[in-house]
């Protein structure tokens, strides 16, 4: 069997100022090249999991393996080189005064020589389609552009895994699409492992695998088809369902006999065409 | 209120002064402020003014920017000049009322003080107008480098400076937003008695502080996630380089100093 790039084993975590466990007994594996979405309602522990995977938080018990290596206090910085992370607020993670300075920040931290930096910055900007913005200041960029710069900062470090911690939640629909398309391209061209933590169910439906969290525990792991099949039960767990699922529900209310399995928009359109042609 | 702040304002340009290395500019400015105190007669002050005007001309920045720089400090200047004028004794006395007197020495001294103020303000304004804040922070780091030997945290200071510079516009925007939000709820700024005006500041200050704390938390997390482990073992993206222009400045400064020493009475 293929080796997992990130493996969590029986992780428990409690924030020091709270009584409740933020995570209890979390275990899952993520394989190279996968696109994994972690979904769950507010306070289900999604973001905590992300920080544990990156070593920003240390679990109370349990182990994290990055690329087969057990993460310890001593090797956390080496492990972190494999895992890049893009955060929620585009303003608060912009360290540099200009776009190129910001991308250079991570490279400087890792002691990359300057000549190499210039090449990597140019390449990273090209990948996120921000060439020509090198000397722009953050105040003069849109939210989506800032997030793309943040992604470029991660790409320049060429990690194996990129974690998006609700990176699109503060963006307008346009910026959100830009960011998702950028990630999709990276996923395909660089075969990067993507872990996206999200509220946006449409973003989650693009993933290969969905990890659903509830009350600090892993509720279910499966493909989007498997997860969305449960349909309206998702709503009871504080989650939304994809648009196609809602439409199916409305059609069922009107007495139309819709299939039970999950269909994305394209498949639903096909089904409706067939349905109409047959009646 | 907020857009009048001249601190850290940089005007893009490609003049002689703009192309200088920022370390040269910073050191030259400090040196200039220092040698202003060498001047003690009209000829030397005239020389200094000529030098400053030459610098302004070379920077190709309109003079009214410098006037704007002087304006906020006008009251301090008037106060100091007034003190000199009314309380200096010696020379011919033109007017006397109790201990307040206007003497020829007083007038001359007041003029000198006024000129010193103008020279210092114009020169430091010139520095900030022609140097991007970030390269200013870089040059401070470069200049303070020797202090590392006595365990002075030079890298940390430089990082703090550059982050502070980077967040000035962000926090200004936020302050403006908070002000508007509070106005929408009926808080009136800049009106009423002094106590009322001070009280009106609290609904801006508290949210601004809280959000600054949150920003700091987010930023430190993002920095750590990108492998920041302190100053050691870091490479630098921005490099400072001396050019031949910097030599001209060095020569000009030396000539000016010698001329001042020769001409001072």
mmCIF file with all atom_site columns, C-alpha atoms in Angstrom, chain A residues 57-171:
data_model
loop_
_atom_site.group_PDB
_atom_site.id
_atom_site.type_symbol
_atom_site.label_atom_id
_atom_site.label_alt_id
_atom_site.label_comp_id
_atom_site.label_asym_id
_atom_site.label_entity_id
_atom_site.label_seq_id
_atom_site.pdbx_PDB_ins_code
_atom_site.Cartn_x
_atom_site.Cartn_y
_atom_site.Cartn_z
_atom_site.occupancy
_atom_site.B_iso_or_equiv
_atom_site.pdbx_formal_charge
_atom_site.auth_seq_id
_atom_site.auth_comp_id
_atom_site.auth_asym_id
_atom_site.auth_atom_id
_atom_site.pdbx_PDB_model_num
ATOM 1   C CA . UNK A 1 57  ? -0.005  23.118 18.170  1.00 0.00 ? 57  UNK A CA 1
ATOM 2   C CA . UNK A 1 58  ? 1.341   20.146 20.042  1.00 0.00 ? 58  UNK A CA 1
ATOM 3   C CA . UNK A 1 59  ? -1.139  17.359 20.720  1.00 0.00 ? 59  UNK A CA 1
ATOM 4   C CA . UNK A 1 60  ? -1.712  16.301 24.314  1.00 0.00 ? 60  UNK A CA 1
ATOM 5   C CA . UNK A 1 61  ? -1.462  12.703 23.227  1.00 0.00 ? 61  UNK A CA 1
ATOM 6   C CA . UNK A 1 62  ? -1.172  10.847 19.970  1.00 0.00 ? 62  UNK A CA 1
ATOM 7   C CA . UNK A 1 63  ? 1.342   11.041 17.152  1.00 0.00 ? 63  UNK A CA 1
ATOM 8   C CA . UNK A 1 64  ? 1.668   12.896 13.881  1.00 0.00 ? 64  UNK A CA 1
ATOM 9   C CA . UNK A 1 65  ? 3.702   11.361 11.066  1.00 0.00 ? 65  UNK A CA 1
ATOM 10  C CA . UNK A 1 66  ? 4.776   13.613 8.229   1.00 0.00 ? 66  UNK A CA 1
ATOM 11  C CA . UNK A 1 67  ? 6.077   11.699 5.243   1.00 0.00 ? 67  UNK A CA 1
ATOM 12  C CA . UNK A 1 68  ? 6.697   8.721  7.492   1.00 0.00 ? 68  UNK A CA 1
ATOM 13  C CA . UNK A 1 69  ? 8.656   10.699 10.087  1.00 0.00 ? 69  UNK A CA 1
ATOM 14  C CA . UNK A 1 70  ? 7.284   11.127 13.563  1.00 0.00 ? 70  UNK A CA 1
ATOM 15  C CA . UNK A 1 71  ? 6.943   14.786 14.454  1.00 0.00 ? 71  UNK A CA 1
ATOM 16  C CA . UNK A 1 72  ? 8.774   15.703 17.646  1.00 0.00 ? 72  UNK A CA 1
ATOM 17  C CA . UNK A 1 73  ? 9.721   18.920 19.367  1.00 0.00 ? 73  UNK A CA 1
ATOM 18  C CA . UNK A 1 74  ? 13.201  18.752 17.805  1.00 0.00 ? 74  UNK A CA 1
ATOM 19  C CA . UNK A 1 75  ? 12.312  18.125 14.175  1.00 0.00 ? 75  UNK A CA 1
ATOM 20  C CA . UNK A 1 76  ? 9.184   20.259 13.968  1.00 0.00 ? 76  UNK A CA 1
ATOM 21  C CA . UNK A 1 77  ? 10.813  22.824 11.673  1.00 0.00 ? 77  UNK A CA 1
ATOM 22  C CA . UNK A 1 78  ? 11.968  20.126 9.271   1.00 0.00 ? 78  UNK A CA 1
ATOM 23  C CA . UNK A 1 79  ? 8.508   18.584 9.238   1.00 0.00 ? 79  UNK A CA 1
ATOM 24  C CA . UNK A 1 80  ? 6.998   21.998 8.643   1.00 0.00 ? 80  UNK A CA 1
ATOM 25  C CA . UNK A 1 81  ? 9.025   22.377 5.446   1.00 0.00 ? 81  UNK A CA 1
ATOM 26  C CA . UNK A 1 82  ? 6.818   19.685 3.952   1.00 0.00 ? 82  UNK A CA 1
ATOM 27  C CA . UNK A 1 83  ? 3.579   21.361 4.938   1.00 0.00 ? 83  UNK A CA 1
ATOM 28  C CA . UNK A 1 84  ? 2.686   24.860 3.777   1.00 0.00 ? 84  UNK A CA 1
ATOM 29  C CA . UNK A 1 85  ? -0.291  26.622 5.231   1.00 0.00 ? 85  UNK A CA 1
ATOM 30  C CA . UNK A 1 86  ? -2.499  29.438 3.973   1.00 0.00 ? 86  UNK A CA 1
ATOM 31  C CA . UNK A 1 87  ? -4.628  31.121 6.629   1.00 0.00 ? 87  UNK A CA 1
ATOM 32  C CA . UNK A 1 88  ? -7.983  32.782 6.664   1.00 0.00 ? 88  UNK A CA 1
ATOM 33  C CA . UNK A 1 89  ? -7.320  36.499 6.880   1.00 0.00 ? 89  UNK A CA 1
ATOM 34  C CA . UNK A 1 90  ? -5.402  37.755 3.821   1.00 0.00 ? 90  UNK A CA 1
ATOM 35  C CA . UNK A 1 91  ? -4.296  40.937 5.620   1.00 0.00 ? 91  UNK A CA 1
ATOM 36  C CA . UNK A 1 92  ? -2.894  39.363 8.743   1.00 0.00 ? 92  UNK A CA 1
ATOM 37  C CA . UNK A 1 93  ? -0.582  36.871 7.082   1.00 0.00 ? 93  UNK A CA 1
ATOM 38  C CA . UNK A 1 94  ? 1.092   39.326 4.743   1.00 0.00 ? 94  UNK A CA 1
ATOM 39  C CA . UNK A 1 95  ? 4.493   39.824 6.361   1.00 0.00 ? 95  UNK A CA 1
ATOM 40  C CA . UNK A 1 96  ? 6.345   41.759 3.677   1.00 0.00 ? 96  UNK A CA 1
ATOM 41  C CA . UNK A 1 97  ? 5.877   45.334 2.531   1.00 0.00 ? 97  UNK A CA 1
ATOM 42  C CA . UNK A 1 98  ? 5.549   44.312 -1.082  1.00 0.00 ? 98  UNK A CA 1
ATOM 43  C CA . UNK A 1 99  ? 4.504   41.176 -2.939  1.00 0.00 ? 99  UNK A CA 1
ATOM 44  C CA . UNK A 1 100 ? 8.057   40.036 -3.644  1.00 0.00 ? 100 UNK A CA 1
ATOM 45  C CA . UNK A 1 101 ? 9.163   40.750 -0.079  1.00 0.00 ? 101 UNK A CA 1
ATOM 46  C CA . UNK A 1 102 ? 6.326   38.650 1.231   1.00 0.00 ? 102 UNK A CA 1
ATOM 47  C CA . UNK A 1 103 ? 7.184   35.681 -0.964  1.00 0.00 ? 103 UNK A CA 1
ATOM 48  C CA . UNK A 1 104 ? 10.843  36.116 -0.063  1.00 0.00 ? 104 UNK A CA 1
ATOM 49  C CA . UNK A 1 105 ? 10.069  35.958 3.667   1.00 0.00 ? 105 UNK A CA 1
ATOM 50  C CA . UNK A 1 106 ? 9.665   32.186 3.764   1.00 0.00 ? 106 UNK A CA 1
ATOM 51  C CA . UNK A 1 107 ? 12.737  31.725 1.568   1.00 0.00 ? 107 UNK A CA 1
ATOM 52  C CA . UNK A 1 108 ? 14.812  33.985 3.812   1.00 0.00 ? 108 UNK A CA 1
ATOM 53  C CA . UNK A 1 109 ? 13.771  31.928 6.818   1.00 0.00 ? 109 UNK A CA 1
ATOM 54  C CA . UNK A 1 110 ? 15.051  28.795 5.148   1.00 0.00 ? 110 UNK A CA 1
ATOM 55  C CA . UNK A 1 111 ? 18.375  30.325 4.201   1.00 0.00 ? 111 UNK A CA 1
ATOM 56  C CA . UNK A 1 112 ? 17.923  30.161 0.427   1.00 0.00 ? 112 UNK A CA 1
ATOM 57  C CA . UNK A 1 113 ? 20.593  32.167 -1.441  1.00 0.00 ? 113 UNK A CA 1
ATOM 58  C CA . UNK A 1 114 ? 19.419  35.356 -3.144  1.00 0.00 ? 114 UNK A CA 1
ATOM 59  C CA . UNK A 1 115 ? 19.960  34.257 -6.773  1.00 0.00 ? 115 UNK A CA 1
ATOM 60  C CA . UNK A 1 116 ? 17.831  31.189 -6.163  1.00 0.00 ? 116 UNK A CA 1
ATOM 61  C CA . UNK A 1 117 ? 15.195  33.370 -4.476  1.00 0.00 ? 117 UNK A CA 1
ATOM 62  C CA . UNK A 1 118 ? 14.778  35.531 -7.570  1.00 0.00 ? 118 UNK A CA 1
ATOM 63  C CA . UNK A 1 119 ? 14.143  32.477 -9.734  1.00 0.00 ? 119 UNK A CA 1
ATOM 64  C CA . UNK A 1 120 ? 11.704  30.932 -7.266  1.00 0.00 ? 120 UNK A CA 1
ATOM 65  C CA . UNK A 1 121 ? 9.774   34.176 -6.755  1.00 0.00 ? 121 UNK A CA 1
ATOM 66  C CA . UNK A 1 122 ? 9.349   34.645 -10.494 1.00 0.00 ? 122 UNK A CA 1
ATOM 67  C CA . UNK A 1 123 ? 8.201   31.061 -10.908 1.00 0.00 ? 123 UNK A CA 1
ATOM 68  C CA . UNK A 1 124 ? 5.790   31.218 -7.967  1.00 0.00 ? 124 UNK A CA 1
ATOM 69  C CA . UNK A 1 125 ? 4.232   34.446 -9.222  1.00 0.00 ? 125 UNK A CA 1
ATOM 70  C CA . UNK A 1 126 ? 3.787   32.936 -12.658 1.00 0.00 ? 126 UNK A CA 1
ATOM 71  C CA . UNK A 1 127 ? 2.006   29.952 -11.175 1.00 0.00 ? 127 UNK A CA 1
ATOM 72  C CA . UNK A 1 128 ? -0.526  32.094 -9.330  1.00 0.00 ? 128 UNK A CA 1
ATOM 73  C CA . UNK A 1 129 ? -0.765  34.480 -12.303 1.00 0.00 ? 129 UNK A CA 1
ATOM 74  C CA . UNK A 1 130 ? 0.475   37.496 -10.382 1.00 0.00 ? 130 UNK A CA 1
ATOM 75  C CA . UNK A 1 131 ? 3.465   38.380 -12.576 1.00 0.00 ? 131 UNK A CA 1
ATOM 76  C CA . UNK A 1 132 ? 3.810   42.148 -12.798 1.00 0.00 ? 132 UNK A CA 1
ATOM 77  C CA . UNK A 1 133 ? 2.665   42.719 -9.223  1.00 0.00 ? 133 UNK A CA 1
ATOM 78  C CA . UNK A 1 134 ? 6.149   42.275 -7.687  1.00 0.00 ? 134 UNK A CA 1
ATOM 79  C CA . UNK A 1 135 ? 6.490   45.706 -6.145  1.00 0.00 ? 135 UNK A CA 1
ATOM 80  C CA . UNK A 1 136 ? 2.830   46.246 -5.216  1.00 0.00 ? 136 UNK A CA 1
ATOM 81  C CA . UNK A 1 137 ? 1.963   46.911 -1.598  1.00 0.00 ? 137 UNK A CA 1
ATOM 82  C CA . UNK A 1 138 ? -0.677  44.832 0.213   1.00 0.00 ? 138 UNK A CA 1
ATOM 83  C CA . UNK A 1 139 ? -2.894  47.884 0.686   1.00 0.00 ? 139 UNK A CA 1
ATOM 84  C CA . UNK A 1 140 ? -3.262  48.076 -3.094  1.00 0.00 ? 140 UNK A CA 1
ATOM 85  C CA . UNK A 1 141 ? -4.280  44.432 -3.650  1.00 0.00 ? 141 UNK A CA 1
ATOM 86  C CA . UNK A 1 142 ? -7.692  42.805 -3.488  1.00 0.00 ? 142 UNK A CA 1
ATOM 87  C CA . UNK A 1 143 ? -8.459  40.030 -1.014  1.00 0.00 ? 143 UNK A CA 1
ATOM 88  C CA . UNK A 1 144 ? -8.209  37.321 -3.664  1.00 0.00 ? 144 UNK A CA 1
ATOM 89  C CA . UNK A 1 145 ? -4.915  38.707 -4.918  1.00 0.00 ? 145 UNK A CA 1
ATOM 90  C CA . UNK A 1 146 ? -3.494  38.742 -1.387  1.00 0.00 ? 146 UNK A CA 1
ATOM 91  C CA . UNK A 1 147 ? -4.464  35.104 -0.904  1.00 0.00 ? 147 UNK A CA 1
ATOM 92  C CA . UNK A 1 148 ? -2.833  34.217 -4.220  1.00 0.00 ? 148 UNK A CA 1
ATOM 93  C CA . UNK A 1 149 ? 0.340   35.936 -3.029  1.00 0.00 ? 149 UNK A CA 1
ATOM 94  C CA . UNK A 1 150 ? 0.107   33.913 0.194   1.00 0.00 ? 150 UNK A CA 1
ATOM 95  C CA . UNK A 1 151 ? -0.168  30.758 -1.926  1.00 0.00 ? 151 UNK A CA 1
ATOM 96  C CA . UNK A 1 152 ? 2.803   31.900 -4.012  1.00 0.00 ? 152 UNK A CA 1
ATOM 97  C CA . UNK A 1 153 ? 4.765   32.316 -0.791  1.00 0.00 ? 153 UNK A CA 1
ATOM 98  C CA . UNK A 1 154 ? 4.036   28.678 -0.009  1.00 0.00 ? 154 UNK A CA 1
ATOM 99  C CA . UNK A 1 155 ? 4.748   27.411 -3.544  1.00 0.00 ? 155 UNK A CA 1
ATOM 100 C CA . UNK A 1 156 ? 8.149   29.111 -3.494  1.00 0.00 ? 156 UNK A CA 1
ATOM 101 C CA . UNK A 1 157 ? 9.036   26.846 -0.585  1.00 0.00 ? 157 UNK A CA 1
ATOM 102 C CA . UNK A 1 158 ? 7.829   23.866 -2.641  1.00 0.00 ? 158 UNK A CA 1
ATOM 103 C CA . UNK A 1 159 ? 6.256   21.829 0.152   1.00 0.00 ? 159 UNK A CA 1
ATOM 104 C CA . UNK A 1 160 ? 4.609   18.497 -0.567  1.00 0.00 ? 160 UNK A CA 1
ATOM 105 C CA . UNK A 1 161 ? 1.381   19.446 1.144   1.00 0.00 ? 161 UNK A CA 1
ATOM 106 C CA . UNK A 1 162 ? -0.556  22.691 1.179   1.00 0.00 ? 162 UNK A CA 1
ATOM 107 C CA . UNK A 1 163 ? -3.166  23.270 3.872   1.00 0.00 ? 163 UNK A CA 1
ATOM 108 C CA . UNK A 1 164 ? -5.817  25.900 3.244   1.00 0.00 ? 164 UNK A CA 1
ATOM 109 C CA . UNK A 1 165 ? -7.288  26.877 6.580   1.00 0.00 ? 165 UNK A CA 1
ATOM 110 C CA . UNK A 1 166 ? -10.580 28.476 5.491   1.00 0.00 ? 166 UNK A CA 1
ATOM 111 C CA . UNK A 1 167 ? -8.554  30.500 3.034   1.00 0.00 ? 167 UNK A CA 1
ATOM 112 C CA . UNK A 1 168 ? -11.511 31.493 0.921   1.00 0.00 ? 168 UNK A CA 1
ATOM 113 C CA . UNK A 1 169 ? -13.942 32.353 3.701   1.00 0.00 ? 169 UNK A CA 1
ATOM 114 C CA . UNK A 1 170 ? -13.153 36.077 3.723   1.00 0.00 ? 170 UNK A CA 1
ATOM 115 C CA . UNK A 1 171 ? -13.235 36.507 -0.040  1.00 0.00 ? 171 UNK A CA 1
#
